[in-house]
Amino acid sequence: MSQSWPALVLRASAVDGSEDLVSAVLTDFNPVAIQDLAERPLPPGGLWDPTYPPIPDPPPTPLHWSVCFSDPGERDRAGRAIALALPLLKIERVDLPDEDWAARSQQSLKAVRAGAFIIAPPWDLPPPAAHGVEATVIVIEPSMGFGTGHHATTRMCLRLLSALDVADATVLDLGTGSGVLSMAAALMGARRVTGVDVDQDAIDSAESSARLNTLPDSITFVVSDFRKAPPAPADIVLANLTGGMLTSSAADIAALVRPHGRLILSGFDHTEVGRVLASFASFTERQRLSEDNWIALELHRRG
Ligand code: SAH
């Protein structure tokens, strides 16, 4: 089914730190996806350069984002709030059809290395034992589902997950998108993995990508809003959402983490990390990663 998303396309004329202010304004709203449209050069050796990390941070580019909302009213309110806070920003209201997402995400898609994984589109499968690096390949068919490995937040979640002891754990992936984090957890030997997403198209694409991989049958994808239909609590919970949603749904998310369990969070930046941490007061910070101004945290539930 073809759907379109009420969206804002935001564009700054210079590198001026607009990102921080826009992110701060957006914490009052619940955008369903933020996509960075800025053109950036590939790191030397291509995106799955086995020396990654560290890829040197690319030079900063002026803000160029598309921000999708679940309804046009919220999009318009967010647009007005952003215009008030940043009068010089170019703001365009658009309805972004799904096809645009698919086309855009496919344009420059190459395999990407993150943690113990290489995320590859079907047309760029790395040769076995590429460059002598041990890595597990996850094939993702790019489509509507966010999570092709080309966003810093997905890669950082994979890096944090790669360092956890997942074997035999139960795992919940809140906002699974392409299903990439769920597939990684299943391949690491989790006992049960549940990927939930409110968007039927995302679950359809997660299921079709899952069929391209050899996965254990511990993995299930479910269409649901975790705030309205909470799944069973798990040992490890992954939530790559937005700062606003993490803050406003912190109690729902915290209740899904079993005592002494781990929580991996991403989808927010430096301006939001304080608010996100403050809303997860019963957790201790264990790890913090940062890439492209995005942050990912690994938290430990104290009891
Ligand atoms: N986990 C993937 C995708 C993150 S994008 C990755 O790390 O790359 C965030 C996803 O969360 C989107 O697919 C969006 O549809 C979904 N989402 C947003 N709010 C949600 C909610 N309340 N319940 C379930 N899914 C939600």
XYZ file of C-alpha atoms and ligand atoms in Angstrom:
329
model
C 0.000 0.000 0.000
C 1.364 3.379 -0.892
C 1.291 5.938 1.872
C 2.680 9.389 2.192
C 4.194 11.044 5.219
C 3.526 14.643 6.224
C 7.070 15.961 6.405
C 9.201 19.054 6.736
C 12.320 19.518 4.641
C 14.686 21.809 6.512
C 17.700 23.465 4.989
C 20.286 25.843 6.443
C 22.459 27.974 4.147
C 25.625 27.544 6.241
C 27.170 25.331 8.909
C 25.688 27.213 11.862
C 24.741 24.684 14.527
C 21.035 24.742 13.511
C 20.932 20.992 14.254
C 21.010 21.543 18.007
C 18.222 24.100 17.985
C 16.008 22.084 15.619
C 16.513 18.975 17.789
C 15.623 20.964 20.890
C 12.389 22.227 19.275
C 11.525 18.730 18.027
C 11.638 17.272 21.547
C 8.177 18.860 22.010
C 6.885 16.811 19.080
C 6.947 13.147 18.085
C 8.531 12.889 14.648
C 8.422 9.300 13.363
C 11.644 9.640 11.371
C 14.397 12.138 10.770
C 16.547 11.686 7.707
C 19.778 13.493 7.067
C 19.823 14.439 3.375
C 23.241 16.125 3.384
C 25.685 14.792 0.800
C 28.843 13.532 2.434
C 31.930 12.034 0.867
C 32.531 8.314 1.471
C 35.383 7.450 3.818
C 38.531 6.168 2.128
C 38.098 2.481 1.304
C 34.296 2.773 0.985
C 31.612 2.422 3.608
C 32.607 -1.001 4.801
C 36.242 -0.180 5.179
C 37.398 -2.854 7.687
C 39.518 -0.306 9.488
C 36.242 1.183 10.734
C 36.163 2.341 13.503
C 37.596 4.875 13.383
C 36.393 6.591 10.236
C 37.444 10.215 10.516
C 34.402 12.407 11.049
C 33.356 13.880 7.705
C 33.576 17.676 7.429
C 30.438 19.416 8.740
C 27.743 20.269 6.194
C 24.848 22.740 6.503
C 21.743 21.168 8.007
C 19.568 19.425 5.413
C 16.979 17.168 7.019
C 13.628 15.696 6.266
C 11.457 15.150 9.310
C 8.357 12.941 9.004
C 5.320 13.122 11.272
C 2.381 10.813 11.729
C -0.180 13.573 11.086
C -0.215 16.846 9.135
C -1.434 18.902 12.133
C 1.618 17.969 14.162
C 3.873 18.605 11.148
C 2.422 22.104 10.793
C 2.742 22.892 14.515
C 6.345 21.678 14.491
C 7.013 23.749 11.350
C 5.707 26.902 13.056
C 7.760 26.235 16.193
C 10.919 25.693 14.132
C 10.265 28.857 12.072
C 9.934 30.864 15.292
C 13.166 29.492 16.740
C 15.175 29.606 13.484
C 13.877 32.402 11.240
C 16.699 31.913 8.694
C 16.070 28.225 8.082
C 14.389 27.281 4.809
C 11.357 25.175 5.740
C 9.315 23.315 3.159
C 6.143 21.358 3.924
C 5.939 18.240 1.806
C 4.082 14.936 1.666
C 6.804 12.399 1.212
C 5.593 9.322 -0.674
C 7.044 5.952 0.307
C 8.598 5.600 -3.134
C 10.811 8.598 -2.383
C 12.175 6.900 0.681
C 12.892 3.746 -1.225
C 14.516 5.579 -4.118
C 16.589 7.806 -1.887
C 17.768 5.049 0.397
C 18.793 2.887 -2.559
C 20.766 5.546 -4.402
C 24.163 5.100 -2.853
C 23.683 1.940 -0.937
C 26.773 -0.127 -0.221
C 27.593 -2.621 2.505
C 28.442 -1.070 5.885
C 30.472 -2.435 8.764
C 29.169 -1.910 12.337
C 30.423 -3.786 15.373
C 30.495 -7.508 14.648
C 28.282 -7.069 11.574
C 28.352 -6.077 7.931
C 24.961 -4.792 6.770
C 24.733 -5.403 3.045
C 22.116 -4.745 0.362
C 21.592 -7.815 -1.866
C 23.695 -6.177 -4.643
C 26.789 -5.550 -2.522
C 27.392 -8.792 -0.628
C 30.965 -8.831 0.651
C 33.058 -11.809 -0.388
C 33.495 -14.373 2.424
C 36.122 -13.287 4.964
C 36.532 -9.960 3.183
C 39.831 -8.361 4.116
C 40.353 -11.135 6.653
C 37.858 -9.497 9.005
C 35.554 -11.767 10.964
C 32.067 -10.372 10.655
C 28.532 -11.656 10.341
C 26.732 -10.432 7.224
C 23.102 -9.293 7.535
C 21.362 -8.765 4.192
C 18.828 -5.929 4.231
C 16.541 -5.240 1.286
C 16.321 -1.445 1.313
C 12.727 -0.241 1.336
C 10.559 1.788 3.666
C 12.047 0.336 6.854
C 14.614 2.608 8.484
C 17.802 0.713 9.310
C 20.026 -0.020 6.343
C 23.116 0.640 8.424
C 23.602 4.007 6.735
C 22.453 5.975 9.736
C 24.889 6.541 12.586
C 22.278 5.573 15.195
C 21.755 2.098 13.697
C 25.504 1.513 13.495
C 26.075 2.614 17.083
C 23.266 0.340 18.351
C 24.929 -2.546 16.496
C 28.294 -1.696 18.032
C 26.832 -1.600 21.560
C 24.862 -4.807 20.968
C 27.972 -6.570 19.603
C 29.726 -6.041 22.945
C 26.882 -7.537 25.051
C 26.434 -11.127 26.103
C 23.314 -11.841 24.060
C 23.479 -15.658 24.073
C 20.330 -17.047 25.692
C 18.960 -13.582 26.533
C 15.489 -12.369 25.610
C 15.570 -9.272 23.397
C 12.993 -6.613 22.515
C 13.586 -4.235 19.609
C 11.205 -1.259 19.956
C 10.767 0.384 16.543
C 12.473 -2.365 14.572
C 12.268 -0.605 11.165
C 14.157 -2.820 8.724
C 14.551 -5.422 11.495
C 18.330 -5.087 11.443
C 18.890 -4.959 15.222
C 16.545 -7.912 15.805
C 18.370 -9.964 13.195
C 21.720 -9.116 14.776
C 20.451 -10.214 18.209
C 19.054 -13.472 16.784
C 22.391 -14.194 15.065
C 24.164 -13.610 18.387
C 22.189 -16.483 19.897
C 19.365 -14.719 21.740
C 16.744 -17.117 23.100
C 13.830 -14.989 21.886
C 13.809 -11.769 19.855
C 10.712 -9.649 19.268
C 10.887 -6.722 16.851
C 7.895 -4.387 17.101
C 6.994 -1.498 14.864
C 3.894 0.635 14.595
C 4.334 0.779 10.817
C 3.014 -2.194 8.835
C 5.334 -1.350 5.898
C 8.360 -1.556 8.198
C 7.297 -4.985 9.482
C 6.668 -6.188 5.909
C 10.162 -5.090 4.907
C 11.709 -6.610 8.066
C 10.035 -9.918 7.245
C 11.193 -9.874 3.648
C 14.770 -9.056 4.681
C 14.641 -11.800 7.314
C 13.939 -14.263 4.493
C 17.208 -13.215 2.792
C 19.196 -14.341 5.843
C 19.674 -17.668 7.561
C 18.174 -16.840 10.936
C 17.296 -18.977 13.933
C 13.545 -19.266 14.543
C 13.845 -17.279 17.788
C 12.872 -14.079 15.911
C 9.339 -12.639 15.570
C 8.136 -9.337 14.115
C 4.929 -7.713 15.356
C 2.986 -4.646 14.210
C 2.188 -2.730 17.365
C 2.682 0.461 19.320
C 4.671 -0.654 22.356
C 3.043 2.094 24.436
C -0.472 0.765 23.792
C 0.224 -2.990 23.673
C 3.311 -3.616 25.825
C 5.184 -6.791 24.868
C 6.678 -9.120 27.516
C 9.688 -7.614 29.348
C 13.127 -8.726 28.158
C 16.743 -8.945 29.326
C 17.940 -6.606 26.571
C 15.788 -3.808 25.129
C 16.814 -1.808 22.052
C 15.089 1.492 21.281
C 16.430 3.594 18.420
C 13.578 6.127 18.356
C 13.687 9.898 18.877
C 14.698 11.933 21.924
C 11.123 13.168 22.323
C 9.605 9.709 22.199
C 12.222 8.207 24.531
C 11.594 10.957 27.077
C 7.817 10.875 26.877
C 7.656 7.039 26.873
C 10.459 6.419 29.369
C 8.164 4.785 31.940
C 6.695 2.424 29.305
C 10.171 1.504 28.052
C 11.693 1.081 31.536
C 8.885 -1.344 32.441
C 9.925 -3.560 29.516
C 13.473 -4.067 30.844
C 13.824 -6.973 33.289
C 15.645 -6.342 36.597
C 19.399 -5.966 35.944
C 18.683 -5.916 32.211
C 20.325 -3.732 29.545
C 18.804 -0.915 27.548
C 20.361 0.427 24.347
C 18.990 3.820 23.328
C 19.663 6.019 20.318
C 17.994 8.535 18.012
C 18.943 11.722 19.889
C 21.822 14.174 19.965
C 24.014 16.039 22.437
C 21.319 18.585 23.220
C 18.859 15.847 24.230
C 21.038 13.322 26.031
C 20.640 14.996 29.450
C 16.841 14.879 29.217
C 16.894 11.270 28.006
C 19.168 10.150 30.860
C 17.126 12.046 33.451
C 13.976 10.226 32.356
C 15.646 6.825 32.904
C 16.571 7.482 36.537
C 16.505 3.806 37.616
C 19.293 3.016 35.129
C 23.068 3.490 35.239
C 24.974 4.622 32.153
C 27.479 1.985 31.012
C 28.576 3.161 27.566
C 28.167 6.213 25.404
C 28.959 6.416 21.688
C 28.751 9.443 19.464
C 28.888 9.735 15.686
C 27.739 12.513 13.323
C 26.416 14.405 16.374
C 24.109 11.465 17.236
C 24.415 9.636 20.565
C 23.830 6.032 21.630
C 23.732 4.864 25.229
C 23.935 1.511 26.928
C 22.150 1.638 30.275
C 21.937 -0.961 33.027
C 18.773 -1.343 35.074
C 19.813 -1.263 38.719
C 17.116 -3.514 40.157
N 15.656 -0.135 14.855
C 15.969 0.377 13.529
C 14.940 1.412 13.055
C 14.844 2.679 13.901
S 13.737 3.898 13.173
C 17.387 0.925 13.508
O 17.991 1.022 14.565
O 17.878 1.266 12.444
C 12.448 3.977 14.359
C 11.265 3.062 14.063
O 10.403 3.156 15.194
C 10.433 3.438 12.856
O 10.357 2.308 11.997
C 9.053 3.798 13.455
O 7.975 3.349 12.636
C 9.067 3.035 14.770
N 8.229 3.576 15.846
C 8.073 4.873 16.195
N 7.237 4.954 17.250
C 6.859 3.687 17.592
C 5.994 3.125 18.594
N 5.391 3.909 19.488
N 5.846 1.769 18.656
C 6.478 0.986 17.759
N 7.288 1.464 16.775
C 7.483 2.800 16.689
